[in-house]
Short mmCIF file of C-alpha atoms (C1' of nucleotides) in Angstrom, two decimals:
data_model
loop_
_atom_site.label_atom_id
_atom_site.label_comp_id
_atom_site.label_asym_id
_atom_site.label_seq_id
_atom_site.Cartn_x
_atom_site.Cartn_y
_atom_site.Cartn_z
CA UNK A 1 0.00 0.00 0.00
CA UNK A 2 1.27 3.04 -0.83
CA UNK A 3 1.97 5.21 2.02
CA UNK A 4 2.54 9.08 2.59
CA UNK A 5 5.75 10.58 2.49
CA UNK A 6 7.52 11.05 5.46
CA UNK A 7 7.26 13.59 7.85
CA UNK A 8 3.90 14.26 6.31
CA UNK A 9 0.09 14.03 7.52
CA UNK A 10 -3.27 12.76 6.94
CA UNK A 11 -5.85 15.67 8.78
CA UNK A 12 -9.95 13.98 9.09
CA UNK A 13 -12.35 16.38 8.87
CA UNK A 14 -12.73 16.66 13.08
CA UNK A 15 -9.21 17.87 13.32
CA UNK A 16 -9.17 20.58 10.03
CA UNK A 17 -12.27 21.63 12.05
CA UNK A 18 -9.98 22.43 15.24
CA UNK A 19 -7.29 23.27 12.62
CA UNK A 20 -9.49 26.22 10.89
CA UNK A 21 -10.68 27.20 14.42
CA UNK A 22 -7.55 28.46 15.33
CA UNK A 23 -6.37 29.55 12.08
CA UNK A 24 -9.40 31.62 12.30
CA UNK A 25 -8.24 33.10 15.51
CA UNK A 26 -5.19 34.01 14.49
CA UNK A 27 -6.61 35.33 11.20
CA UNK A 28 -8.90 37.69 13.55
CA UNK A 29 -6.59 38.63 15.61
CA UNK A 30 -4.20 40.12 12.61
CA UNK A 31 -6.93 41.64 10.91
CA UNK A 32 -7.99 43.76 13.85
CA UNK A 33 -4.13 44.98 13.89
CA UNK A 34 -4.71 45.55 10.36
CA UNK A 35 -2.74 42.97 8.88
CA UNK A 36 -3.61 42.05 5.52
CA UNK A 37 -2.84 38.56 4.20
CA UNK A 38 -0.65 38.19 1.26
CA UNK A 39 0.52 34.54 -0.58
CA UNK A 40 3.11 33.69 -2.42
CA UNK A 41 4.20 30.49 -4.70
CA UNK A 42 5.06 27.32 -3.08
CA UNK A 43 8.49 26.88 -4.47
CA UNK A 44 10.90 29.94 -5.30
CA UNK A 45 14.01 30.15 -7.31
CA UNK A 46 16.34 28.39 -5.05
CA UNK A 47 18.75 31.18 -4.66
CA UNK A 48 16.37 33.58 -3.11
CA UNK A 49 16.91 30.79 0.23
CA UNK A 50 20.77 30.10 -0.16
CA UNK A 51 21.53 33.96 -0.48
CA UNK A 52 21.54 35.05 2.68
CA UNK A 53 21.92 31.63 4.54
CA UNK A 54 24.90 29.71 2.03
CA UNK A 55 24.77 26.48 0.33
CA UNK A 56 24.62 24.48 3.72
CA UNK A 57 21.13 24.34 4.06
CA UNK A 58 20.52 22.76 0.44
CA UNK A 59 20.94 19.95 2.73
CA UNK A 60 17.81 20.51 4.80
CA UNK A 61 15.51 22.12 1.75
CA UNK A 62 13.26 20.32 -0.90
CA UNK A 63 15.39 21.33 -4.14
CA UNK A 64 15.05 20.17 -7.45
CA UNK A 65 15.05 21.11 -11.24
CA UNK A 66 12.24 21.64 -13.55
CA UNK A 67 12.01 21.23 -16.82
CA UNK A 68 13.67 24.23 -18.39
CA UNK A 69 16.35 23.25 -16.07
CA UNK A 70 15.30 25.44 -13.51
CA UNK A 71 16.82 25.37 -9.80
CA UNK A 72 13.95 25.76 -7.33
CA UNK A 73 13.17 25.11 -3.95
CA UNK A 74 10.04 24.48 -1.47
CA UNK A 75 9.93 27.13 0.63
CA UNK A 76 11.45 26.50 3.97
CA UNK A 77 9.79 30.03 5.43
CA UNK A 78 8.17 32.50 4.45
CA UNK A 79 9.81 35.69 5.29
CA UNK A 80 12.09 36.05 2.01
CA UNK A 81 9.64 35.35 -0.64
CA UNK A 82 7.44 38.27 1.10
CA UNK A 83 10.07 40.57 1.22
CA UNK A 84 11.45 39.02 -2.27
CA UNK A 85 7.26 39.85 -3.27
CA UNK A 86 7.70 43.41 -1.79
CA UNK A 87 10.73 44.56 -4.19
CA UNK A 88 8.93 42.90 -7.31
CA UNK A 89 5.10 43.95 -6.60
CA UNK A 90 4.74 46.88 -3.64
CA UNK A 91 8.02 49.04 -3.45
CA UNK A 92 6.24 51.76 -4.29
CA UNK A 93 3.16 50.86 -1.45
CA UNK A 94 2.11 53.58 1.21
CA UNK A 95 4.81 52.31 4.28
CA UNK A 96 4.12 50.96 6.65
CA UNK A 97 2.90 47.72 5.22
CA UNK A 98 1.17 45.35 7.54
CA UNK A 99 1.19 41.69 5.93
CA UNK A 100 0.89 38.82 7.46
CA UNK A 101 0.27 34.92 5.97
CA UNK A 102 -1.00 31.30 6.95
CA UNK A 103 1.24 28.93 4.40
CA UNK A 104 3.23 25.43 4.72
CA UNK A 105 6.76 25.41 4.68
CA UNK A 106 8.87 22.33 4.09
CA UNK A 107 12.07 21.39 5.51
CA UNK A 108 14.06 18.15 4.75
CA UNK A 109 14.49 17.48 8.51
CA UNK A 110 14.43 14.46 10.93
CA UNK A 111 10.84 14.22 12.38
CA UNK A 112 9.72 14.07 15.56
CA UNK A 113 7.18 15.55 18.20
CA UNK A 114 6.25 19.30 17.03
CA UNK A 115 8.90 18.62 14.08
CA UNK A 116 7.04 17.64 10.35
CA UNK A 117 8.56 18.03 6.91
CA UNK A 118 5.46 19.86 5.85
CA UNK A 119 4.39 22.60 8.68
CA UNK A 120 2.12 25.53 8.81
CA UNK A 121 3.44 29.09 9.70
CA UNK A 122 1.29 32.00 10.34
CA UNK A 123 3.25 34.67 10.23
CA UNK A 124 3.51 38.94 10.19
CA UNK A 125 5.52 41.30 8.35
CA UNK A 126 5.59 45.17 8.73
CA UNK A 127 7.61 46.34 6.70
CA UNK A 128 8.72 50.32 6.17
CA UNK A 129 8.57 51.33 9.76
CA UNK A 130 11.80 51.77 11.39
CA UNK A 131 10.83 53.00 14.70
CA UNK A 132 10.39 51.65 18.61
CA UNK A 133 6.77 51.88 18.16
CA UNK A 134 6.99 49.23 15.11
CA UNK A 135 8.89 47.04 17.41
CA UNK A 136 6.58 47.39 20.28
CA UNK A 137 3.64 46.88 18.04
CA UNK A 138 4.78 43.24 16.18
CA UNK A 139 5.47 42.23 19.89
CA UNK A 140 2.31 43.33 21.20
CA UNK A 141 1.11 41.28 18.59
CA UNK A 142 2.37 38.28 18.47
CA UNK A 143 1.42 38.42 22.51
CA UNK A 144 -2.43 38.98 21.36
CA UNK A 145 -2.27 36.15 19.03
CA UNK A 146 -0.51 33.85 20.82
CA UNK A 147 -3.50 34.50 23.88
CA UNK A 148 -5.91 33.72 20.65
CA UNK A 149 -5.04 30.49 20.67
CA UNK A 150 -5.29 29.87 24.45
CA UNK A 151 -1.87 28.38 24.60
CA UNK A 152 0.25 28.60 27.30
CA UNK A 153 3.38 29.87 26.71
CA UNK A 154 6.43 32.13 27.75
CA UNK A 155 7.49 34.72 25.72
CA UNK A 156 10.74 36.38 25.63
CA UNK A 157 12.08 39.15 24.24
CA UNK A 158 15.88 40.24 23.52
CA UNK A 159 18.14 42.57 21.60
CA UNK A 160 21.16 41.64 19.18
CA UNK A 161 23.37 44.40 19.83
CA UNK A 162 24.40 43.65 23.80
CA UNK A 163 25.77 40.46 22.39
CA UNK A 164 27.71 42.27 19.43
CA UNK A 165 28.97 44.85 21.36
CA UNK A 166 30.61 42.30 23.61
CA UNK A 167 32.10 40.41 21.25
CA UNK A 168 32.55 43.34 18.44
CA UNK A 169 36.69 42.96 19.47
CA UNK A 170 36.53 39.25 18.46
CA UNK A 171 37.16 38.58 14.11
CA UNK A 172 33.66 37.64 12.50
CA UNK A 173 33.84 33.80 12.71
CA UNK A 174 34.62 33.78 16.53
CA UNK A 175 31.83 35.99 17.22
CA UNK A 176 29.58 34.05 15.17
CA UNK A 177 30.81 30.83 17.13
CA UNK A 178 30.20 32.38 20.32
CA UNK A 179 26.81 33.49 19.35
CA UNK A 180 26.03 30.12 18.74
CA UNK A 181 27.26 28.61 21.94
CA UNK A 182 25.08 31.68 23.72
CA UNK A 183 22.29 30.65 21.21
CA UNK A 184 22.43 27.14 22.46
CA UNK A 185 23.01 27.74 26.27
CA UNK A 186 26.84 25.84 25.26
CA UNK A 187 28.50 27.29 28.09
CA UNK A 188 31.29 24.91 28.44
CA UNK A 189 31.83 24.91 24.34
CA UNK A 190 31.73 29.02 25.45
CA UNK A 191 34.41 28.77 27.67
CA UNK A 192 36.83 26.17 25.90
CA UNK A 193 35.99 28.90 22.76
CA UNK A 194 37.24 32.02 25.20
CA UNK A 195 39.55 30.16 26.79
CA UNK A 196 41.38 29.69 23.17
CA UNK A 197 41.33 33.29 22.58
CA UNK A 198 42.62 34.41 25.85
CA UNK A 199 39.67 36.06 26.55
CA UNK A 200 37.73 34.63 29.69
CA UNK A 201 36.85 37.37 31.02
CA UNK A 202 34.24 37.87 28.31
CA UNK A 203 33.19 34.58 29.51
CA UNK A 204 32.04 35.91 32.68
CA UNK A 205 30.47 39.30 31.17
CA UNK A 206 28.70 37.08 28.55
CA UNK A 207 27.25 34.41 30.81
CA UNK A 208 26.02 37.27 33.23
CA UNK A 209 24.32 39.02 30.54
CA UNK A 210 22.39 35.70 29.54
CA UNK A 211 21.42 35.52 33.11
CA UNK A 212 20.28 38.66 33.28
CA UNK A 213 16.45 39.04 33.18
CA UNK A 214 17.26 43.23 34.23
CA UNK A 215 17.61 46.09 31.41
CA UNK A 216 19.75 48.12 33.81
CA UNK A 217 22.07 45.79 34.73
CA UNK A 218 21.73 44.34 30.79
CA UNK A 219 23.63 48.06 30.14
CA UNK A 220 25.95 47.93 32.92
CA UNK A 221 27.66 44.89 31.70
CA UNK A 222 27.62 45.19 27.82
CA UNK A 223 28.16 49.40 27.82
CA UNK A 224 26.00 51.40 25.83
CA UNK A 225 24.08 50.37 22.76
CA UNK A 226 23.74 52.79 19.96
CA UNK A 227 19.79 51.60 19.94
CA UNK A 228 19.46 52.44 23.79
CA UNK A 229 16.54 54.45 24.02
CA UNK A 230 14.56 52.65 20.97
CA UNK A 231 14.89 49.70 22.99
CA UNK A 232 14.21 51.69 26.17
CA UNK A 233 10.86 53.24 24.34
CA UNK A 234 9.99 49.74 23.18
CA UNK A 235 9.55 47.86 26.44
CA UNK A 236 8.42 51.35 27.65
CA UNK A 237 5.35 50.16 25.59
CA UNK A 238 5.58 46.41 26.23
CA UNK A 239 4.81 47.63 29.80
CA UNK A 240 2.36 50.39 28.94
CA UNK A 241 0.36 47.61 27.25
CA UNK A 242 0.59 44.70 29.81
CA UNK A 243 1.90 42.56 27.77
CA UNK A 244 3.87 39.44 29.89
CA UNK A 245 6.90 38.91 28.60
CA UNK A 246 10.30 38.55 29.94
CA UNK A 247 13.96 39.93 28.69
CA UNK A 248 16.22 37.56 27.38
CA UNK A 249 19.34 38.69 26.30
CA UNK A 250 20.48 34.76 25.02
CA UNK A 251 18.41 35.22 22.60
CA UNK A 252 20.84 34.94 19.05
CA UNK A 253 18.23 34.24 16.60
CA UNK A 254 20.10 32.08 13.94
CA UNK A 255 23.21 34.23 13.29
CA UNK A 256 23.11 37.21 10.82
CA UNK A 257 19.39 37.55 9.68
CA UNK A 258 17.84 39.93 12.46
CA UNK A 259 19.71 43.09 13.30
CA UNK A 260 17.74 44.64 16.24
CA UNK A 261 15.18 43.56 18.85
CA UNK A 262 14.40 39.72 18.51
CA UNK A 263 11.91 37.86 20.72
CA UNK A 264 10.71 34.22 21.21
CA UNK A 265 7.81 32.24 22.48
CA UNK A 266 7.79 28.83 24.24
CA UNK A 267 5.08 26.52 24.92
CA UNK A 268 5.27 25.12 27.91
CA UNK A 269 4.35 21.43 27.45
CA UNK A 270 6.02 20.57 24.52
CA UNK A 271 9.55 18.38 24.12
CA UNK A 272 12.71 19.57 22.75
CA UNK A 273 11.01 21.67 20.01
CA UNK A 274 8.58 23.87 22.00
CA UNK A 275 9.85 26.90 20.43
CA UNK A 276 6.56 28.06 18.87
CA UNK A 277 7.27 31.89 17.83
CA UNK A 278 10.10 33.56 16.69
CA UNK A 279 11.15 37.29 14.96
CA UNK A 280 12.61 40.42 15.01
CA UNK A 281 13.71 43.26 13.34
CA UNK A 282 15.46 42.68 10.16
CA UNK A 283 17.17 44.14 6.70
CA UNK A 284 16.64 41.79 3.60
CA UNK A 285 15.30 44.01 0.76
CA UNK A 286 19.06 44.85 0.10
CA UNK A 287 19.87 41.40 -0.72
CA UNK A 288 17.28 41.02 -3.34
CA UNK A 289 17.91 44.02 -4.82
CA UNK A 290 15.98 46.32 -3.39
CA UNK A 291 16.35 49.71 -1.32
CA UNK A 292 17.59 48.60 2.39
CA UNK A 293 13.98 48.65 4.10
CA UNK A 294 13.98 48.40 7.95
CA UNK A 295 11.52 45.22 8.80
CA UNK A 296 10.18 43.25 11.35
CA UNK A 297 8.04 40.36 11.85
CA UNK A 298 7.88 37.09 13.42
CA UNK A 299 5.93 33.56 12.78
CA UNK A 300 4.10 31.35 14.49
CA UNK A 301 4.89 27.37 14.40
CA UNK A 302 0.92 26.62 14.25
CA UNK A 303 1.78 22.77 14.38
CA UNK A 304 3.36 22.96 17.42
CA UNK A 305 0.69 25.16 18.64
CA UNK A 306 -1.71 22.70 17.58
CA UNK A 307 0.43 19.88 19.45
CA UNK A 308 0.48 22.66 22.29
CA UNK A 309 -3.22 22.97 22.63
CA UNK A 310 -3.91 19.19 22.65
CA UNK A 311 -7.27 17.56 21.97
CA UNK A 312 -9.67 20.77 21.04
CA UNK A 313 -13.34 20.01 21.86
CA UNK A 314 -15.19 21.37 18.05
CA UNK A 315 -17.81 23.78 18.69
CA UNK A 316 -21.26 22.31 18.64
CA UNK A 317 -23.14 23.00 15.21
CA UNK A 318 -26.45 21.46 14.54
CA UNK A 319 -27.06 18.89 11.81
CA UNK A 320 -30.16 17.64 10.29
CA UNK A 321 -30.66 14.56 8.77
CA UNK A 322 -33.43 14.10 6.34
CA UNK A 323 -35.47 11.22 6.54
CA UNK A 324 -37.66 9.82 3.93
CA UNK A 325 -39.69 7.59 1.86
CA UNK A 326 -39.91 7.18 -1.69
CA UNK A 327 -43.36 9.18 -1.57
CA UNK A 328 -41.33 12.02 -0.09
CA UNK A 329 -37.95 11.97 -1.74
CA UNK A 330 -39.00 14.84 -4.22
CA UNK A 331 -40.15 16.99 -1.79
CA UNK A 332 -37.54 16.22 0.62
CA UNK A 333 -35.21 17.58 -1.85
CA UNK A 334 -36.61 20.93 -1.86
CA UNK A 335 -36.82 21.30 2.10
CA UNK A 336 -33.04 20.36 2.53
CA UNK A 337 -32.57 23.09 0.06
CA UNK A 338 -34.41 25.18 2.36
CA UNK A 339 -32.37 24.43 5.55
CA UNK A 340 -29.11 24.70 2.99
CA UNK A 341 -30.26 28.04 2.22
CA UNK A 342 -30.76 28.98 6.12
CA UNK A 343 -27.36 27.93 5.97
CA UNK A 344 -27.76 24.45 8.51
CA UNK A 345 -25.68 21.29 7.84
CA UNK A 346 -27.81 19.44 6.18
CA UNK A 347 -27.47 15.39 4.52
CA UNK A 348 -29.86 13.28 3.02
CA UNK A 349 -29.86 9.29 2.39
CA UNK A 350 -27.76 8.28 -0.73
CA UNK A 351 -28.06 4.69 0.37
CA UNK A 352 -31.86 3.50 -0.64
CA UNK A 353 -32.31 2.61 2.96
CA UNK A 354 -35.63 2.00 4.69
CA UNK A 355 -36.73 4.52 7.14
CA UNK A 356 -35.81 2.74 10.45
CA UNK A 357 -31.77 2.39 8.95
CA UNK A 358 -32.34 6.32 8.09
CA UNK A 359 -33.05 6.85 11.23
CA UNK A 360 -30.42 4.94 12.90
CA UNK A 361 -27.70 6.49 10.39
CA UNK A 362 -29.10 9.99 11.40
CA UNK A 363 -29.02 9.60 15.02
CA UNK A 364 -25.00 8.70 14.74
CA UNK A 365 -24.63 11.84 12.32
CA UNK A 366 -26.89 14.43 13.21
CA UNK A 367 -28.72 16.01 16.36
CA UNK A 368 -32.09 16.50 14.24
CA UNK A 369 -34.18 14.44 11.66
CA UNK A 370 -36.62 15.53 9.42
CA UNK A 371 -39.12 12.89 8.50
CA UNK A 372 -40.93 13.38 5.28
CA UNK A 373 -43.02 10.82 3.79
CA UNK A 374 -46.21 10.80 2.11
CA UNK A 375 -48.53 12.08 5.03
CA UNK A 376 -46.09 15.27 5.62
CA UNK A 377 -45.91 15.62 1.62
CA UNK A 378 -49.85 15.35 1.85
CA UNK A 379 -50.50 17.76 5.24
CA UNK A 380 -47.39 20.20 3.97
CA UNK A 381 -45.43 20.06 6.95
CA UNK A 382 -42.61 18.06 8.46
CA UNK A 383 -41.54 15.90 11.26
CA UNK A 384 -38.80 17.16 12.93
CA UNK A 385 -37.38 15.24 15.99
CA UNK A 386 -34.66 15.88 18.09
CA UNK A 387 -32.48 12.87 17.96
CA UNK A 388 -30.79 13.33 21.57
CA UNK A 389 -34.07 13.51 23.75
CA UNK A 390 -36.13 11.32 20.90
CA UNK A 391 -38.89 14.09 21.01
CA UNK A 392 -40.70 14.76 18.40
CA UNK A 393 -43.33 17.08 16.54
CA UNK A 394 -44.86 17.89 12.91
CA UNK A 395 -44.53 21.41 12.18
CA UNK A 396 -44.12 23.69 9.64
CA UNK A 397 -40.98 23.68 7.51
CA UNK A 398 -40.13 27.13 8.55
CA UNK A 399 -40.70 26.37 12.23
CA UNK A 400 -38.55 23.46 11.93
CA UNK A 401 -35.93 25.12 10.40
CA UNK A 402 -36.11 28.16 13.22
CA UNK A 403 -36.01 25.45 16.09
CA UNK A 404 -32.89 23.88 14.05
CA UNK A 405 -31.17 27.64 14.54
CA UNK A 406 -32.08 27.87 18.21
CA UNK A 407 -29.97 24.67 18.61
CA UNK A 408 -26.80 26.87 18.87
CA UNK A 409 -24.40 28.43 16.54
CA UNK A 410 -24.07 27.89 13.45
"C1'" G B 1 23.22 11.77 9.73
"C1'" C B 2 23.16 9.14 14.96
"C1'" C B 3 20.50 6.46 19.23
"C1'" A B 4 16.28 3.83 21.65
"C1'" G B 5 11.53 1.52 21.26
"C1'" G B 6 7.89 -0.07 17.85
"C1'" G B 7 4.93 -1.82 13.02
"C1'" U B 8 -1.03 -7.96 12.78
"C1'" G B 9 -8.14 -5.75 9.00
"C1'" G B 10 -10.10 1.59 9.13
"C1'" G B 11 -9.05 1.91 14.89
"C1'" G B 12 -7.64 -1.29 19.19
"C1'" U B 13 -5.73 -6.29 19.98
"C1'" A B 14 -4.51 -12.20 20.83
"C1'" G B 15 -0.97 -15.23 18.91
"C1'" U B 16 6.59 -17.55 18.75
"C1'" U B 17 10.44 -24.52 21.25
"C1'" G B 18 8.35 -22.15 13.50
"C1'" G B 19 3.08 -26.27 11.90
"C1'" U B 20 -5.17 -26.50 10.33
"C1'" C B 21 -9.18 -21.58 7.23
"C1'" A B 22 -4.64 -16.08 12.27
"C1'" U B 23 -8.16 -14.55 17.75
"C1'" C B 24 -11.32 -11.08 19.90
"C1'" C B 25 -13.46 -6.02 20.39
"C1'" U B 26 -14.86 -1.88 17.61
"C1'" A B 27 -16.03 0.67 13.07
"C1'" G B 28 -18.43 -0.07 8.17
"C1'" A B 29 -22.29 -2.75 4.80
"C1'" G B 30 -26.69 -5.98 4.81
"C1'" G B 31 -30.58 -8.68 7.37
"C1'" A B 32 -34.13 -10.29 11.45
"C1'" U B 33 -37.66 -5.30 11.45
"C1'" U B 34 -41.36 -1.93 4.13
"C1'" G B 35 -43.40 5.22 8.94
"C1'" U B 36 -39.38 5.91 13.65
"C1'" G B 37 -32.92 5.36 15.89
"C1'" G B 38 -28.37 3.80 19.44
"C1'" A B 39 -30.48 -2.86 22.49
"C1'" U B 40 -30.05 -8.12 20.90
"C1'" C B 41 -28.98 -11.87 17.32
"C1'" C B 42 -27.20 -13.36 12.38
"C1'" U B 43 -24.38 -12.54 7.79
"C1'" C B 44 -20.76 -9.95 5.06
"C1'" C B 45 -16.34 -6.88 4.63
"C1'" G B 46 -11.34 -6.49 6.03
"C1'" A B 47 -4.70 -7.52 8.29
"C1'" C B 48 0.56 -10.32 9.59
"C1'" C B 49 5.02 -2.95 6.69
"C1'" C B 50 8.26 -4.32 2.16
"C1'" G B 51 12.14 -7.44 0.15
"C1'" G B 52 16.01 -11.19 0.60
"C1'" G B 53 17.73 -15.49 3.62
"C1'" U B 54 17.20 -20.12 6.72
"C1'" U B 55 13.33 -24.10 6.44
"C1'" C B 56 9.35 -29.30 3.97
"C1'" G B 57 6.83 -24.99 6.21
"C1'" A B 58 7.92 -17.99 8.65
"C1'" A B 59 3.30 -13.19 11.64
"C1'" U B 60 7.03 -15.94 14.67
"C1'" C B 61 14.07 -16.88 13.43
"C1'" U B 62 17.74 -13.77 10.53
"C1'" C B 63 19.56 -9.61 7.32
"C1'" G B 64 18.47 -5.16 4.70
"C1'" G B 65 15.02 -1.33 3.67
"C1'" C B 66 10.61 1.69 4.62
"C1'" C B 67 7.52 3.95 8.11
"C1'" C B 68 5.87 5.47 13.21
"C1'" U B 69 6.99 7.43 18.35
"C1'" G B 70 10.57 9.86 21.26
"C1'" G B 71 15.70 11.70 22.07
"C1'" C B 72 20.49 13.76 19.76
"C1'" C B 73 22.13 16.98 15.78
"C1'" C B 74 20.12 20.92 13.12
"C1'" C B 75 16.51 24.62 13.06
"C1'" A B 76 17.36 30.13 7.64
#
RNA sequence: GCCAGGGUGGGGUAGUUGGUCAUCCUAGAGGAUUGUGGAUCCUCCGACCCGGGUUCGAAUCUCGGCCCUGGCCCCA
């Protein structure tokens, strides 16, 4: 039997339900910030990935060649083909823009819990807007979304240059291999690293400014930043706001593609990949030759969300099941098109069955039944019964239909 | 790429000193029951992950692969 490819999934129709409803959240949530959505192709020339980030992660990408010989790629995220969208269709756009997206990525990766080779991101861009309030504002809503979903979950937020201005003494491939080590919480690969350089007494410096969950003391042991009081004015906001977050500044953010403020979420009850958020402020246009436009934005790993959130109970909509003899078959016809139309769930027998096995197939599928056989077809009206208490009445069609919508939401 | 555990009908399972038609529950279809459902009974449907090896004979032993679950690595 053939099987899917790995890394993949199968949803049934209960779990797209829980799915869409939180995808809808999300959606709702963005469009009140006024975020509009935005899509772009499923597989990209392969150098708009490997530009910024090297050849290396060919490796963990879904590349291959069409047939004019074409190198392309499945996306692996999002961000670049927006901002790659932005140069080619919207340079010229009113700034800021507010995009954001719901989209599978795909990553050539080993699976496991929260991990898949095809995964859903919902993500934000706002692009144009260079400013504390910008950061603030993509934080503020990544926290509202996030609260959507009724996840639990930690959320952290950091800032690039205290690390930098640490290391800025070190050449570029030490401080990128000290970043990682930071990145990773690798504070014995840290040390051996510092230790090689003569330099252990950034060792102490940089593990206290990891530690530190304190802004003050943040500046007292890395020194000024140049981006003091935008990052000042930002969590000047955060706070303003409410939003509950902490400072992290560990955060490292996969190496050269965020310049400013970066921030994570965690939820709380996953394995080793409960990292469900991440962004920042970035620079890309400049790579794919556009002007350099300031940006910032951040996804959400809905998977792992979904993984988060467990089991979701789906909301209760009403279906009716019509039930009928071959006297009432035309006419039942026309009143399911009449519960369609008032916009209720509504399935009819496709299996010749009797009444009773109508019935019975109803009662496993559907909360109401509408009987119509020859002596509602004769008097007009229909039998509705409610298949959970067995009660039952002939009414009109209309007043059926009403007692249908008083059921609960649609 | 590495490590551990696992793979028997759609779902859940029993079954090895190797030996009849592979067990049971559930789901699905039909019937007992041609205008009233979930009970009961009966019938049907449907599986040993794939391939090689050992053997008279493999779900069982063995090797390789694939896939699943979790961990490592990685995570733009």
């Amino acid at each position: 039997m053939l099987q899917k490819p790995r890394g993949t999934r199968d949803f049934l129709p209960d779990e797209m339900e829980a799915r869409r409803a939180v995808e809808g959240k999300l959606r709702d949530v963005a469009r009140r910030w006024g975020y509009r959505e935005v899509c772009t192709p499923v597989f990209e020339d392969l150098e708009l990935f490997t530009m910024r980030s090297g050849e290396g992660i060919i490796e963990e990408m879904y590349v291959f060649e069409d047939k004019g010989g074409r190198k392309l790629a499945l996306r692996p995220e999002i961000t670049a083909a927006v901002i790659r969208m932005y140069i080619n269709e919207a340079k010229v756009a009113p700034k800021p823009l507010r995009w954001c997206y719901f989209a599978d990525c795909f990553r050539y990766e080993r699976p496991q819990k929260g991990r898949y080779r095809q995964f859903w991101q919902f993500g934000v861009e706002l692009i144009g807007a260079d400013t504390a309030a910008a950061d603030a504002e993509t934080i503020m809503l990544a926290s509202d979304m996030l609260n959507a979903t009724g996840v639990t979950y930690e959320l952290k937020v950091g800032h690039l240059s205290f690390m930098k201005n640490l290391v800025k003494d070190l050449e570029p491939a030490m401080q990128r291999r000290v970043r990682a080590h930071l990145d990773k919480k690798d504070f014995d690969g840290l040390n051996a690293t510092l230790e090689s350089l003569n330099r252990t007494d950034l060792a102490v410096s940089l593990t206290a400014l990891v530690n530190t969950r304190d802004l003050a003391e943040a500046f007292e042991i890395a020194g000024t930043i140049q981006e003091k009081v935008r990052f000042e004015q930002t969590i000047g906001s955060l706070d303003a706001a409410g939003v509950n977050y902490s400072l992290n500044f560990g955060i490292a953010r996969g190496l050269d593609y965020y310049t400013g403020m970066v921030f994570e979420g965690f939820a709380q009850n996953l394995g080793a990949e409960n990292q469900i958020l991440g962004g920042g402020t970035y620079r890309l246009a400049h790579l794919f030759g556009g002007d350099d436009v300031a940006s910032c934005g951040f996804a959400i790993g809905f998977d792992r969300v979904m993984v988060s959130l467990g089991d979701i109970t789906p909301a209760i909509v009403p279906v009716v099941g019509i039930v009928c003899t071959s006297e009432g078959r035309t006419r039942a016809l026309l009143v399911a098109k009449a519960f369609r139309d008032a916009g209720i769930r509504t399935e009819m027998d496709l299996m010749e069955r009797g009444l009773g096995a109508q019935l019975a197939h109803a009662a496993k599928t559907a909360n109401f039944a509408i009987v119509i056989g020859q002596r509602e077809t004769e008097s007009g009206q229909v039998t509705i019964k409610n298949l959970a208490t067995a009660e039952q009445k002939t009414v009109d069609p209309a007043a059926a239909i009403a007692e249908v919508r008083a059921f609960g939401p649609r």
